[in-house]
PDB file of N, CA and C in Angstrom:
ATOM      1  N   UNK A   1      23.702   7.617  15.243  1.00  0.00           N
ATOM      2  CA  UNK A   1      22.263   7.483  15.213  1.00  0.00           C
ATOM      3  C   UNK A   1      21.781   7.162  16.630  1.00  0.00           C
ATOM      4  N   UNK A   2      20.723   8.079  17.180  1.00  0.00           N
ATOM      5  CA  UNK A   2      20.423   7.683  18.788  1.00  0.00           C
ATOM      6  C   UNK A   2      19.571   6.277  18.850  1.00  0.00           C
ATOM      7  N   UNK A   3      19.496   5.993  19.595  1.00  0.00           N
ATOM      8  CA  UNK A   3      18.510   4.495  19.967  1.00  0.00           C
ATOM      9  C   UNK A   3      17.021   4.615  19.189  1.00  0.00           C
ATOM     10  N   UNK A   4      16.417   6.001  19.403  1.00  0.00           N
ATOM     11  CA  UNK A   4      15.039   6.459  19.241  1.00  0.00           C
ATOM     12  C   UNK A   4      14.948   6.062  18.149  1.00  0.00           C
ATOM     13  N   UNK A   5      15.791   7.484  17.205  1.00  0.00           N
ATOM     14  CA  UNK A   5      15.414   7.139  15.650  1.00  0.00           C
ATOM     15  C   UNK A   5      15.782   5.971  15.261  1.00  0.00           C
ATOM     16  N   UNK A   6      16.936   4.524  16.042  1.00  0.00           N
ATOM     17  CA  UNK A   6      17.114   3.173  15.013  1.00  0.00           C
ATOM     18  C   UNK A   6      15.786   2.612  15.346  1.00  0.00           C
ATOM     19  N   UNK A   7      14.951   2.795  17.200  1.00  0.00           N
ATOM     20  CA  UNK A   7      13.774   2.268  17.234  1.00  0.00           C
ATOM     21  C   UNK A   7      12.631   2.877  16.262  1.00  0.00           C
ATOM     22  N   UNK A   8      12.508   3.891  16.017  1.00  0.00           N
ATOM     23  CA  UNK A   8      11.432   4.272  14.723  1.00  0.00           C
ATOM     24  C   UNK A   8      11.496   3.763  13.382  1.00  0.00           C
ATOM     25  N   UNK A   9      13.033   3.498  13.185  1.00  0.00           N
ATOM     26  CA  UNK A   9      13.436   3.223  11.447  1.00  0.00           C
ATOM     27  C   UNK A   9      12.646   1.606  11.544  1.00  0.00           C
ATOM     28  N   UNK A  10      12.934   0.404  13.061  1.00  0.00           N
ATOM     29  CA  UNK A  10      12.825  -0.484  12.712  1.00  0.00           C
ATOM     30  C   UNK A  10      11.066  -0.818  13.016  1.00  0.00           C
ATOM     31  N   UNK A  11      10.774   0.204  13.844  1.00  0.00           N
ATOM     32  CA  UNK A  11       8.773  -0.242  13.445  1.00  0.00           C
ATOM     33  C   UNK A  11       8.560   0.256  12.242  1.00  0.00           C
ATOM     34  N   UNK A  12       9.045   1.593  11.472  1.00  0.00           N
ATOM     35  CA  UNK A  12       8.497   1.696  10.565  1.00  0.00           C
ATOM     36  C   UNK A  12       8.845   0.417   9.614  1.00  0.00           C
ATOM     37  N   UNK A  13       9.631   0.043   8.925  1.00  0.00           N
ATOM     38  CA  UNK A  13      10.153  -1.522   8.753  1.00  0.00           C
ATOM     39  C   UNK A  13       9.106  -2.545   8.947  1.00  0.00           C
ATOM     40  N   UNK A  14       9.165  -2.986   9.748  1.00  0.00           N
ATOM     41  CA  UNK A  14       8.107  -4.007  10.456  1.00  0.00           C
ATOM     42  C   UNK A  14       6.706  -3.466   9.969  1.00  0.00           C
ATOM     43  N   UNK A  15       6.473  -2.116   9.796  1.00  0.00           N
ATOM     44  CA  UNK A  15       5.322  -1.928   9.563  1.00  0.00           C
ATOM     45  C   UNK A  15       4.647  -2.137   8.090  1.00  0.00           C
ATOM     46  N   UNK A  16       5.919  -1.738   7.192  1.00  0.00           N
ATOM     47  CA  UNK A  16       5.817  -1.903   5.492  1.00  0.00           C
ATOM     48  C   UNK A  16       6.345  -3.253   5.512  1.00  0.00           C
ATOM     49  N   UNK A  17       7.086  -4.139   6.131  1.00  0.00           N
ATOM     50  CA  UNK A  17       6.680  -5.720   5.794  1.00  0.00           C
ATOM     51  C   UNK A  17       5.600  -6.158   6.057  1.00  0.00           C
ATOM     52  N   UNK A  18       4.245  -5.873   7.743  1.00  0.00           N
ATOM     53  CA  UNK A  18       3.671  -6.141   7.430  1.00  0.00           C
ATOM     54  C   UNK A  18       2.363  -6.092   6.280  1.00  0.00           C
ATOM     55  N   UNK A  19       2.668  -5.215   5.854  1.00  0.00           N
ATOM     56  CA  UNK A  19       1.504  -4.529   4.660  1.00  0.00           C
ATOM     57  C   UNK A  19       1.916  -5.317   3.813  1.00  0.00           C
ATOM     58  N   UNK A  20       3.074  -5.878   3.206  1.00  0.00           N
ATOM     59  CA  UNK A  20       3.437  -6.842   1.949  1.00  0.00           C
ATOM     60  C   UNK A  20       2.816  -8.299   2.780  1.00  0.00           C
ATOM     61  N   UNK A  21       3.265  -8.514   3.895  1.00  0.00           N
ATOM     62  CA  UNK A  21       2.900  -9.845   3.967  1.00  0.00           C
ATOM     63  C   UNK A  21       1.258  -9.700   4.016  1.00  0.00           C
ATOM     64  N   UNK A  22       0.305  -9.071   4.394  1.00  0.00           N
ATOM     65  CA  UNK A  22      -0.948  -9.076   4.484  1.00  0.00           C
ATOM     66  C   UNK A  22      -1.919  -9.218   3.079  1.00  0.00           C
ATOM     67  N   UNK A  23      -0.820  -7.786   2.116  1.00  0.00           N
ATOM     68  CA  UNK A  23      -1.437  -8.294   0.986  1.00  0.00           C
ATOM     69  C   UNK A  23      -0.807  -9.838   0.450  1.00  0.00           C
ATOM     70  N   UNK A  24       0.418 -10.236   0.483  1.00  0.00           N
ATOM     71  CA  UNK A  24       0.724 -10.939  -0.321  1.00  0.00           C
ATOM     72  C   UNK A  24      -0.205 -12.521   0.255  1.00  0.00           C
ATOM     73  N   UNK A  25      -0.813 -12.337   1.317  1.00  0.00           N
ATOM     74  CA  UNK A  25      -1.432 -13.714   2.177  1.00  0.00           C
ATOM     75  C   UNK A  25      -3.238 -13.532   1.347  1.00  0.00           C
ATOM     76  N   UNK A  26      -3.532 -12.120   1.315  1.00  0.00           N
ATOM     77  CA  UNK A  26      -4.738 -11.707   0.998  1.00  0.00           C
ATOM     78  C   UNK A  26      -4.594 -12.839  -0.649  1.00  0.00           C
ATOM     79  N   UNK A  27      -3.983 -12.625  -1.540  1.00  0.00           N
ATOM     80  CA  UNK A  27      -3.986 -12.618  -2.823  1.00  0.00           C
ATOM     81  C   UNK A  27      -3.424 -13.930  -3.207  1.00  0.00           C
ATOM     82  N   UNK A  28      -3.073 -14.939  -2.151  1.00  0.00           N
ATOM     83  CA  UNK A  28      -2.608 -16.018  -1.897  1.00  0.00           C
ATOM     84  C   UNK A  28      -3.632 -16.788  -2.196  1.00  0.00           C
ATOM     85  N   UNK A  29      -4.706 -16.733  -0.934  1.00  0.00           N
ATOM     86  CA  UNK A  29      -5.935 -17.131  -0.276  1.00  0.00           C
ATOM     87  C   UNK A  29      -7.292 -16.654  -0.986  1.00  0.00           C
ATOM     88  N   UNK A  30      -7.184 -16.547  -2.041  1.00  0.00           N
ATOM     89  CA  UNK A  30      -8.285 -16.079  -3.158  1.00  0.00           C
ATOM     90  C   UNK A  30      -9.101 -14.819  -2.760  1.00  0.00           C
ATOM     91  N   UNK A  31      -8.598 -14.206  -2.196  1.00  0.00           N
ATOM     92  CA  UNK A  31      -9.680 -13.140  -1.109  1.00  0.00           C
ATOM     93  C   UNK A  31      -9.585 -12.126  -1.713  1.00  0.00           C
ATOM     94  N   UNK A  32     -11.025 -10.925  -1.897  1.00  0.00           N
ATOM     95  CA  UNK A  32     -10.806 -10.304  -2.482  1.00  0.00           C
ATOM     96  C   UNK A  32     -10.015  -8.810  -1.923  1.00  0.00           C
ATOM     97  N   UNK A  33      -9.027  -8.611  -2.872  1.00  0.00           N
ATOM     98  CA  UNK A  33      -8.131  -7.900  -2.573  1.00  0.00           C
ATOM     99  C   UNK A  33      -8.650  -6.158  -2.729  1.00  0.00           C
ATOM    100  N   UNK A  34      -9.714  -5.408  -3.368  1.00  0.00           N
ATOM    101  CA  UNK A  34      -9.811  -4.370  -2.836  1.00  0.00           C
ATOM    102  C   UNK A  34     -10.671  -3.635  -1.764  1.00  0.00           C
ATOM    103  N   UNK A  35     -10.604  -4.572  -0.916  1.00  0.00           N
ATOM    104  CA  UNK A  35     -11.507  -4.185   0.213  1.00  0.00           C
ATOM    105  C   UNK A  35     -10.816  -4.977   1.402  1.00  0.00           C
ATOM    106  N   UNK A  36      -9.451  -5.056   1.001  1.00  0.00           N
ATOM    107  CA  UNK A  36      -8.591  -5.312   2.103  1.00  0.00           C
ATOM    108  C   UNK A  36      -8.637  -4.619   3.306  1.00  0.00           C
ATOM    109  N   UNK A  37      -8.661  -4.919   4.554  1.00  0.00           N
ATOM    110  CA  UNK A  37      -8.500  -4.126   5.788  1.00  0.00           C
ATOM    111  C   UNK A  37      -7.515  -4.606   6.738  1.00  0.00           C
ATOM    112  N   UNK A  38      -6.466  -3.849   6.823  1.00  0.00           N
ATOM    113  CA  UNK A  38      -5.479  -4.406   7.520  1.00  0.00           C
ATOM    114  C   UNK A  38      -5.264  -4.078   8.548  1.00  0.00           C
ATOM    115  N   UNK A  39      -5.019  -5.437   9.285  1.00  0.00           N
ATOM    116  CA  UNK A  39      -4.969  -5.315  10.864  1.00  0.00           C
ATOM    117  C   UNK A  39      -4.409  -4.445  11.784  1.00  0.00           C
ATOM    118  N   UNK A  40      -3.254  -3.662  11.386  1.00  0.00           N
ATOM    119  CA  UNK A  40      -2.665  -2.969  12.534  1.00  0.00           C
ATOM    120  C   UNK A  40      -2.176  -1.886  11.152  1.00  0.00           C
ATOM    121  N   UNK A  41      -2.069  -0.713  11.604  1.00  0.00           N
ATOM    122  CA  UNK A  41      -2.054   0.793  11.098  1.00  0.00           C
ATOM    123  C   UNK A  41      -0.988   0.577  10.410  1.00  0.00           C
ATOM    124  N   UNK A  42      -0.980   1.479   8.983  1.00  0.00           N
ATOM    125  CA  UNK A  42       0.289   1.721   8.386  1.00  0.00           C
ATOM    126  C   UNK A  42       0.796   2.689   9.235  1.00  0.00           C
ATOM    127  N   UNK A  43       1.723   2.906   9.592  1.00  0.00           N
ATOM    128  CA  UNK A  43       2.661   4.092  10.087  1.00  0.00           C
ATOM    129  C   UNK A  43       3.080   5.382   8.957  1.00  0.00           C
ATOM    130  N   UNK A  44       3.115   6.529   9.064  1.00  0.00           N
ATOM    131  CA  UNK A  44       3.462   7.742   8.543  1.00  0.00           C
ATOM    132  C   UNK A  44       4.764   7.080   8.630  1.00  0.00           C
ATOM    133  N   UNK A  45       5.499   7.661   7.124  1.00  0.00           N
ATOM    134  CA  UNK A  45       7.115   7.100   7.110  1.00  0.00           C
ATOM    135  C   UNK A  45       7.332   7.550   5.841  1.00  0.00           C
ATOM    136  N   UNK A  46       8.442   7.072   4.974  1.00  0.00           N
ATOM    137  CA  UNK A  46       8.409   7.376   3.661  1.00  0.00           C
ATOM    138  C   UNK A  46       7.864   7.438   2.900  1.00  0.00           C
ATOM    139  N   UNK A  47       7.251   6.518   3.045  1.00  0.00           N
ATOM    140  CA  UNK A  47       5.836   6.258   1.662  1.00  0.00           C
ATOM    141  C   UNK A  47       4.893   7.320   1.889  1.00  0.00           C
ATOM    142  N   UNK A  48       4.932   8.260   2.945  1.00  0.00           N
ATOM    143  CA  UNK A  48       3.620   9.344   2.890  1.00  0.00           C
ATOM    144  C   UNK A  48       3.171   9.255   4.123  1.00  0.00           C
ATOM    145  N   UNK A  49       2.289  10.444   3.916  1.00  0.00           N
ATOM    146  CA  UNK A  49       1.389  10.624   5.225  1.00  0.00           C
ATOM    147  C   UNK A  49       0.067   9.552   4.540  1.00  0.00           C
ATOM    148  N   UNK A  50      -0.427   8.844   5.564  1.00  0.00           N
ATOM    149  CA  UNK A  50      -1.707   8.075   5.145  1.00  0.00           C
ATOM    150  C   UNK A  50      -2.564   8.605   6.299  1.00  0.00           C
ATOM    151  N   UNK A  51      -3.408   9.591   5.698  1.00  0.00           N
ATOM    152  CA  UNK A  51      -4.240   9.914   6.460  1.00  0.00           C
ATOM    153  C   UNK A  51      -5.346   9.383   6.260  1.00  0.00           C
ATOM    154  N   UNK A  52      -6.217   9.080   6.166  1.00  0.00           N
ATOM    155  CA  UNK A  52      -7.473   7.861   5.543  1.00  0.00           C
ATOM    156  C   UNK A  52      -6.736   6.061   5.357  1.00  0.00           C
ATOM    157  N   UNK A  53      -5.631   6.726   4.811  1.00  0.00           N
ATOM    158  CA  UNK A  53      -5.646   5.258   4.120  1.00  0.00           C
ATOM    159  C   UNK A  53      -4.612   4.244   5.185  1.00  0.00           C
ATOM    160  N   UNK A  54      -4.582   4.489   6.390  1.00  0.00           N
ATOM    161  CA  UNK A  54      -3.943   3.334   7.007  1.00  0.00           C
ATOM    162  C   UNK A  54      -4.114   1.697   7.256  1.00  0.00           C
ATOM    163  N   UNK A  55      -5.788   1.813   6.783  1.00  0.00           N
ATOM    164  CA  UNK A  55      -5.847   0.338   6.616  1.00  0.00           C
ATOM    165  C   UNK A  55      -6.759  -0.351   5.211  1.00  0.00           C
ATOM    166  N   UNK A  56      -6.142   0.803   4.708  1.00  0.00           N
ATOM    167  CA  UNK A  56      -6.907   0.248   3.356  1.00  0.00           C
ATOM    168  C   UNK A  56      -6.005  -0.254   2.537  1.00  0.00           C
ATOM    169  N   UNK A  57      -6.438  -0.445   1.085  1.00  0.00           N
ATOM    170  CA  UNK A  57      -5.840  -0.895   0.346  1.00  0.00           C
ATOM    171  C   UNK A  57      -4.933   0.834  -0.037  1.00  0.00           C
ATOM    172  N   UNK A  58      -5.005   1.525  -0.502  1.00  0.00           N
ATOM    173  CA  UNK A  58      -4.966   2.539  -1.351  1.00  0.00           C
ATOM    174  C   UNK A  58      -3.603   3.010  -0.160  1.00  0.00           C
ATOM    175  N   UNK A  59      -3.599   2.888   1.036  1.00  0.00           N
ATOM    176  CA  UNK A  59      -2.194   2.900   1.898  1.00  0.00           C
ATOM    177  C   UNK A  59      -1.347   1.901   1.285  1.00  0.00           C
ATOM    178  N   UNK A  60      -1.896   0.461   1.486  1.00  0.00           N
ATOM    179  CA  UNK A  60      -0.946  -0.961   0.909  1.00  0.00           C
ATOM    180  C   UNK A  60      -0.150  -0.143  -0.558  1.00  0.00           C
ATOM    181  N   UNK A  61      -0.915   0.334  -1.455  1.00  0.00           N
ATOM    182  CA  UNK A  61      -0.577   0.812  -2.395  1.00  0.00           C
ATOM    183  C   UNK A  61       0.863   2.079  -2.334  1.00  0.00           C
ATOM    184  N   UNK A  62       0.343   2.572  -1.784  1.00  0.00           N
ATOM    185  CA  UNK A  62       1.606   3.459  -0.940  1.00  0.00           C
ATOM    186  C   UNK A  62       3.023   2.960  -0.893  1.00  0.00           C
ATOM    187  N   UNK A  63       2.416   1.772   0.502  1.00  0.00           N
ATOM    188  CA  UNK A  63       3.687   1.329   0.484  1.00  0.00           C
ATOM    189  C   UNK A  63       4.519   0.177  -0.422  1.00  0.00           C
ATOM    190  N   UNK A  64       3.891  -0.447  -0.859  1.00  0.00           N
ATOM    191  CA  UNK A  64       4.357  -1.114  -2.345  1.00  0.00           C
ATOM    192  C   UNK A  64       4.945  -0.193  -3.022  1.00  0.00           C
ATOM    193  N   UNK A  65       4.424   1.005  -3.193  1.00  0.00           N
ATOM    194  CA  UNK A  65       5.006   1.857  -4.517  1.00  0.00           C
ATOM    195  C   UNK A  65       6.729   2.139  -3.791  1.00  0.00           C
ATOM    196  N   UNK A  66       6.514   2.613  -2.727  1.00  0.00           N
ATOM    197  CA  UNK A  66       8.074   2.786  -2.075  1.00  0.00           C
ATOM    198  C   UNK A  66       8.793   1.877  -1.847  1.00  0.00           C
ATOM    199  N   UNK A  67       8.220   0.571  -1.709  1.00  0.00           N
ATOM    200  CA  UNK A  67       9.309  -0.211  -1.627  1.00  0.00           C
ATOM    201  C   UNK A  67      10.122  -1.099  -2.807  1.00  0.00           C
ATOM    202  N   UNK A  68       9.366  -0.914  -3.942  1.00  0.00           N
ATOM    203  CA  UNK A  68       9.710  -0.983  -4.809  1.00  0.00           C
ATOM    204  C   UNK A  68      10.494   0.422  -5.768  1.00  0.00           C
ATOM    205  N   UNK A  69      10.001   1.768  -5.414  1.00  0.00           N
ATOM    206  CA  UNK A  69      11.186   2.284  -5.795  1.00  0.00           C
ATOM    207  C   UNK A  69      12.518   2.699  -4.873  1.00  0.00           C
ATOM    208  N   UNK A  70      12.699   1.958  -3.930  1.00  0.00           N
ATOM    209  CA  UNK A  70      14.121   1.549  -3.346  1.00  0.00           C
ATOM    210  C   UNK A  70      15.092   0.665  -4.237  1.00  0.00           C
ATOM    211  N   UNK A  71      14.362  -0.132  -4.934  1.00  0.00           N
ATOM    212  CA  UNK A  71      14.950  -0.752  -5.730  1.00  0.00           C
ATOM    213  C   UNK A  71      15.294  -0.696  -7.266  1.00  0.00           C
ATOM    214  N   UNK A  72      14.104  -0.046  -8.104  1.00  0.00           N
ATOM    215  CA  UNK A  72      14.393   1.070  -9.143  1.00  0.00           C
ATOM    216  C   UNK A  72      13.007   1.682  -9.275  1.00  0.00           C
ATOM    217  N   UNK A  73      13.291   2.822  -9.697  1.00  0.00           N
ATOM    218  CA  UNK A  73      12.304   4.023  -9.998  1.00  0.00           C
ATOM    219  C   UNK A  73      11.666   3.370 -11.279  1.00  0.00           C
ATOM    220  N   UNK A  74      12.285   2.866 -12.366  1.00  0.00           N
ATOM    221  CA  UNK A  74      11.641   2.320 -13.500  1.00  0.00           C
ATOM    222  C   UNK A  74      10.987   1.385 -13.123  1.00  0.00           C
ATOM    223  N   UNK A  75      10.834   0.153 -12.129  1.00  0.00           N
ATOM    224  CA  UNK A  75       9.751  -0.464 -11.453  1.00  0.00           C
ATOM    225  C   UNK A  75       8.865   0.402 -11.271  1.00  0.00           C
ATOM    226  N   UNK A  76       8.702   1.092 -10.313  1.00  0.00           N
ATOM    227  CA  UNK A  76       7.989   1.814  -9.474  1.00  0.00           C
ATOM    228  C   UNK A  76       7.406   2.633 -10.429  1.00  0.00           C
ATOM    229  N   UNK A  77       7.750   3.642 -11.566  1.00  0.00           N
ATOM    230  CA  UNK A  77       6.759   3.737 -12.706  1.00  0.00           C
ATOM    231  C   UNK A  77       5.985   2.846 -13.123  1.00  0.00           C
ATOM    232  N   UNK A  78       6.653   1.353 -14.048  1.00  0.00           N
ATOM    233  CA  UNK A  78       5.634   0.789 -13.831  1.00  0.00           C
ATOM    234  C   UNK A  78       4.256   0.007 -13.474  1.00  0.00           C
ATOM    235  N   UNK A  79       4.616  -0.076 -12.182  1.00  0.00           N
ATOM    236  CA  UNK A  79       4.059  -0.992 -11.438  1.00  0.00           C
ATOM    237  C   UNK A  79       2.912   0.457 -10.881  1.00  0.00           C
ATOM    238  N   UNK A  80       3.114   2.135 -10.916  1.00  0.00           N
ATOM    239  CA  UNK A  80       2.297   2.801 -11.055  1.00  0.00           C
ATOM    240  C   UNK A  80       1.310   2.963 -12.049  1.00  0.00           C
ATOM    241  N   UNK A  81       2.150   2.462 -13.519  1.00  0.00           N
ATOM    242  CA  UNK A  81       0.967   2.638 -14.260  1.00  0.00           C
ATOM    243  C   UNK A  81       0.182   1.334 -14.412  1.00  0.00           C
ATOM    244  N   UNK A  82       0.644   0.490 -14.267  1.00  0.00           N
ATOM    245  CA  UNK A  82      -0.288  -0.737 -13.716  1.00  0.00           C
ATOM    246  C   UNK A  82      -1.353  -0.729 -13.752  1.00  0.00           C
ATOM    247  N   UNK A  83      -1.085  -0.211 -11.983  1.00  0.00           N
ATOM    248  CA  UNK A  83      -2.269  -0.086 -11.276  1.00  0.00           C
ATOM    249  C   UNK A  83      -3.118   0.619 -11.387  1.00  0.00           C
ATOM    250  N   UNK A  84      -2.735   2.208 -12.455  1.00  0.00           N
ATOM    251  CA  UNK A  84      -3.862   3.071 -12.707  1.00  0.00           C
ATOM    252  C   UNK A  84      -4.601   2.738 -14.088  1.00  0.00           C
ATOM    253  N   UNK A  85      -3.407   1.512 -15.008  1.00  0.00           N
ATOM    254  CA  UNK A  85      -4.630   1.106 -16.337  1.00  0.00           C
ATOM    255  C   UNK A  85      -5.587  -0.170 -15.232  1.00  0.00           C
ATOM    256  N   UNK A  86      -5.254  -0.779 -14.485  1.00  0.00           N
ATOM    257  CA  UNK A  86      -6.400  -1.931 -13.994  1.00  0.00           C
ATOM    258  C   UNK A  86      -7.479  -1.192 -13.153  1.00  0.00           C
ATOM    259  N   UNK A  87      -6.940   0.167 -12.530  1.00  0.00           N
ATOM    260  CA  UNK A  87      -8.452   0.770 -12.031  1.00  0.00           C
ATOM    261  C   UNK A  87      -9.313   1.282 -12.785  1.00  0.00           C
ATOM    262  N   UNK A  88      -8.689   2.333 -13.831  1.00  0.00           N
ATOM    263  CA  UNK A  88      -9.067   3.229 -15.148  1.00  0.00           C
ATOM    264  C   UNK A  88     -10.188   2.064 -15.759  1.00  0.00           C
ATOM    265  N   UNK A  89      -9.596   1.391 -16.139  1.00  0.00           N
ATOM    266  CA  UNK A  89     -10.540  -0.054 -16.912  1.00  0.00           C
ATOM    267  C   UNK A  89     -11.577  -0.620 -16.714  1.00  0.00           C
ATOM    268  N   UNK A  90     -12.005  -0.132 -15.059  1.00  0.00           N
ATOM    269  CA  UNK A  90     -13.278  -0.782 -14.849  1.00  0.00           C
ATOM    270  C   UNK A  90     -14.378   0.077 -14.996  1.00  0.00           C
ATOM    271  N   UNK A  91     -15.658  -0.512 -14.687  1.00  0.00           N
ATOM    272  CA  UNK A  91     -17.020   0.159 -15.122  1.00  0.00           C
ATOM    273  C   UNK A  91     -17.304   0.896 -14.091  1.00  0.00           C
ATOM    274  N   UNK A  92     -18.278   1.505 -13.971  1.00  0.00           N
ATOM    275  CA  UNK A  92     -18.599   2.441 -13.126  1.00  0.00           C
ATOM    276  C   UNK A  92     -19.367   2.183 -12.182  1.00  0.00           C
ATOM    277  N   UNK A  93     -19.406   1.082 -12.100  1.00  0.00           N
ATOM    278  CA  UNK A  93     -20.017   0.362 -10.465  1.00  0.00           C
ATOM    279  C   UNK A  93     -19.409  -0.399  -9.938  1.00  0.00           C
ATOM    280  N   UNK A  94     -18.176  -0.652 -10.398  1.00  0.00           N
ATOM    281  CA  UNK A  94     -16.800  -1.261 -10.062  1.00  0.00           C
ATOM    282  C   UNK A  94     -16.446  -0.155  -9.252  1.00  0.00           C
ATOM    283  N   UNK A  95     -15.925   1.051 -10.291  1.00  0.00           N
ATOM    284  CA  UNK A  95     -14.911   2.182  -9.828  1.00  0.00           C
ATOM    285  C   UNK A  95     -15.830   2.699  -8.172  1.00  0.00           C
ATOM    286  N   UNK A  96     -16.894   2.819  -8.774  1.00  0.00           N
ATOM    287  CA  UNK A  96     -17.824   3.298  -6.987  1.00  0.00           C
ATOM    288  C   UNK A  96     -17.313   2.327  -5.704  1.00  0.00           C
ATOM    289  N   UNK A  97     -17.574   1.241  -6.140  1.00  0.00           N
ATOM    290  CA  UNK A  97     -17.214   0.294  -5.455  1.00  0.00           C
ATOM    291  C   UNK A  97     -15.728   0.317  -4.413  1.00  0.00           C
ATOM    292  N   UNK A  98     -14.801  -0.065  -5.317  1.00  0.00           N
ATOM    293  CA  UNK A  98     -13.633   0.444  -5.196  1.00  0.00           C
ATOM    294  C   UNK A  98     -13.396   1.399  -4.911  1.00  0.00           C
ATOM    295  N   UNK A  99     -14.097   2.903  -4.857  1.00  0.00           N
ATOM    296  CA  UNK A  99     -13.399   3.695  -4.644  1.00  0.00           C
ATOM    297  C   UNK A  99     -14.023   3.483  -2.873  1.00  0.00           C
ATOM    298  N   UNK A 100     -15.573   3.489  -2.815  1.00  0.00           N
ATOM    299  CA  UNK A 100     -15.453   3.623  -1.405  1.00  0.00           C
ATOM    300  C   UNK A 100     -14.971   2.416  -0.139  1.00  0.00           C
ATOM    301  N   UNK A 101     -14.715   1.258  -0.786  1.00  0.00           N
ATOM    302  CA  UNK A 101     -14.190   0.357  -0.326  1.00  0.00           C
ATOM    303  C   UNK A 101     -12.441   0.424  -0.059  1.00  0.00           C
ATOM    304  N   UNK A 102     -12.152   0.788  -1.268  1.00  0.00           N
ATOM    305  CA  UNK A 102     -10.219   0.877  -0.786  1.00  0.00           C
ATOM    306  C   UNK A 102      -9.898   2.372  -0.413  1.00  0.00           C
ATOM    307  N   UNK A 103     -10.417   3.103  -0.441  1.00  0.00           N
ATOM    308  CA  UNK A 103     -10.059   4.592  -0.285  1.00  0.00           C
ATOM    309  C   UNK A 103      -9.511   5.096  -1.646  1.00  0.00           C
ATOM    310  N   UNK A 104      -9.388   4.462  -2.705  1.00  0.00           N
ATOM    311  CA  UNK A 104      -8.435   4.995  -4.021  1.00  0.00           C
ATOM    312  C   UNK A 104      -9.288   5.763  -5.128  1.00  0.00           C
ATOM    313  N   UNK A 105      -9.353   6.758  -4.743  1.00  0.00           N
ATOM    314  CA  UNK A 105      -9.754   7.744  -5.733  1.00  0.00           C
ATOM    315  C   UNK A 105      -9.577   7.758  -7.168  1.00  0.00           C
ATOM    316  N   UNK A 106     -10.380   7.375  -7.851  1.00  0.00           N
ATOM    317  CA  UNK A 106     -11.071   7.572  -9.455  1.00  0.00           C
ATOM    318  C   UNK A 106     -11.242   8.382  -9.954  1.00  0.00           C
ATOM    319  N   UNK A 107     -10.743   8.891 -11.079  1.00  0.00           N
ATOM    320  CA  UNK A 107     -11.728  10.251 -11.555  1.00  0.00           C
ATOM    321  C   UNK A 107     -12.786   9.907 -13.032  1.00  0.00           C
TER     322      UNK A 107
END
């Protein structure tokens, strides 16, 4: 493995811890969590291209979903459908809300 790609593997790294620690400090600290804006860019990496969503929530989401299916895919299903019955569920000035606040698309 050359120097480059171990230096890319370990910002990308650093980059999906910081997205866990940001949300996990956000949701700590009573703050509301979908209109999170996070301080320094998600990085393009496994979890996807985040084109919009590098400092939103709907990136955070991203990378949660991958780092949890590193560990099992049956997490990572559920913890997908989760999150789409707690968005699905809200009213429709919620979902507006949310959608243009986290970047996470509603239908």
């Amino acid at each position: 493995m050359t120097c480059y790609l171990r230096s890319c593997l370990k910002k990308r790294n650093r980059s999906a811890r910081g997205v866990l620690r940001n949300v996990r400090n956000t949701c700590a600290h009573n703050a509301a969590l979908f209109d999170i804006s996070l301080p320094l860019s998600i990085a393009n990496g496994p979890a996807g291209k985040m084109e919009g969503d590098k400092n939103k929530l709907s990136g955070a989401i991203k990378v949660l979903s991958y780092m949890i299916s590193r560990v099992s895919t049956n997490r990572e299903s559920e913890f997908n459908v989760d999150v789409s019955v707690l968005f699905r569920g809200s009213s429709c000035e919620i979902k507006e809300i949310i959608t243009k606040c986290s970047g996470i698309a509603l239908d």
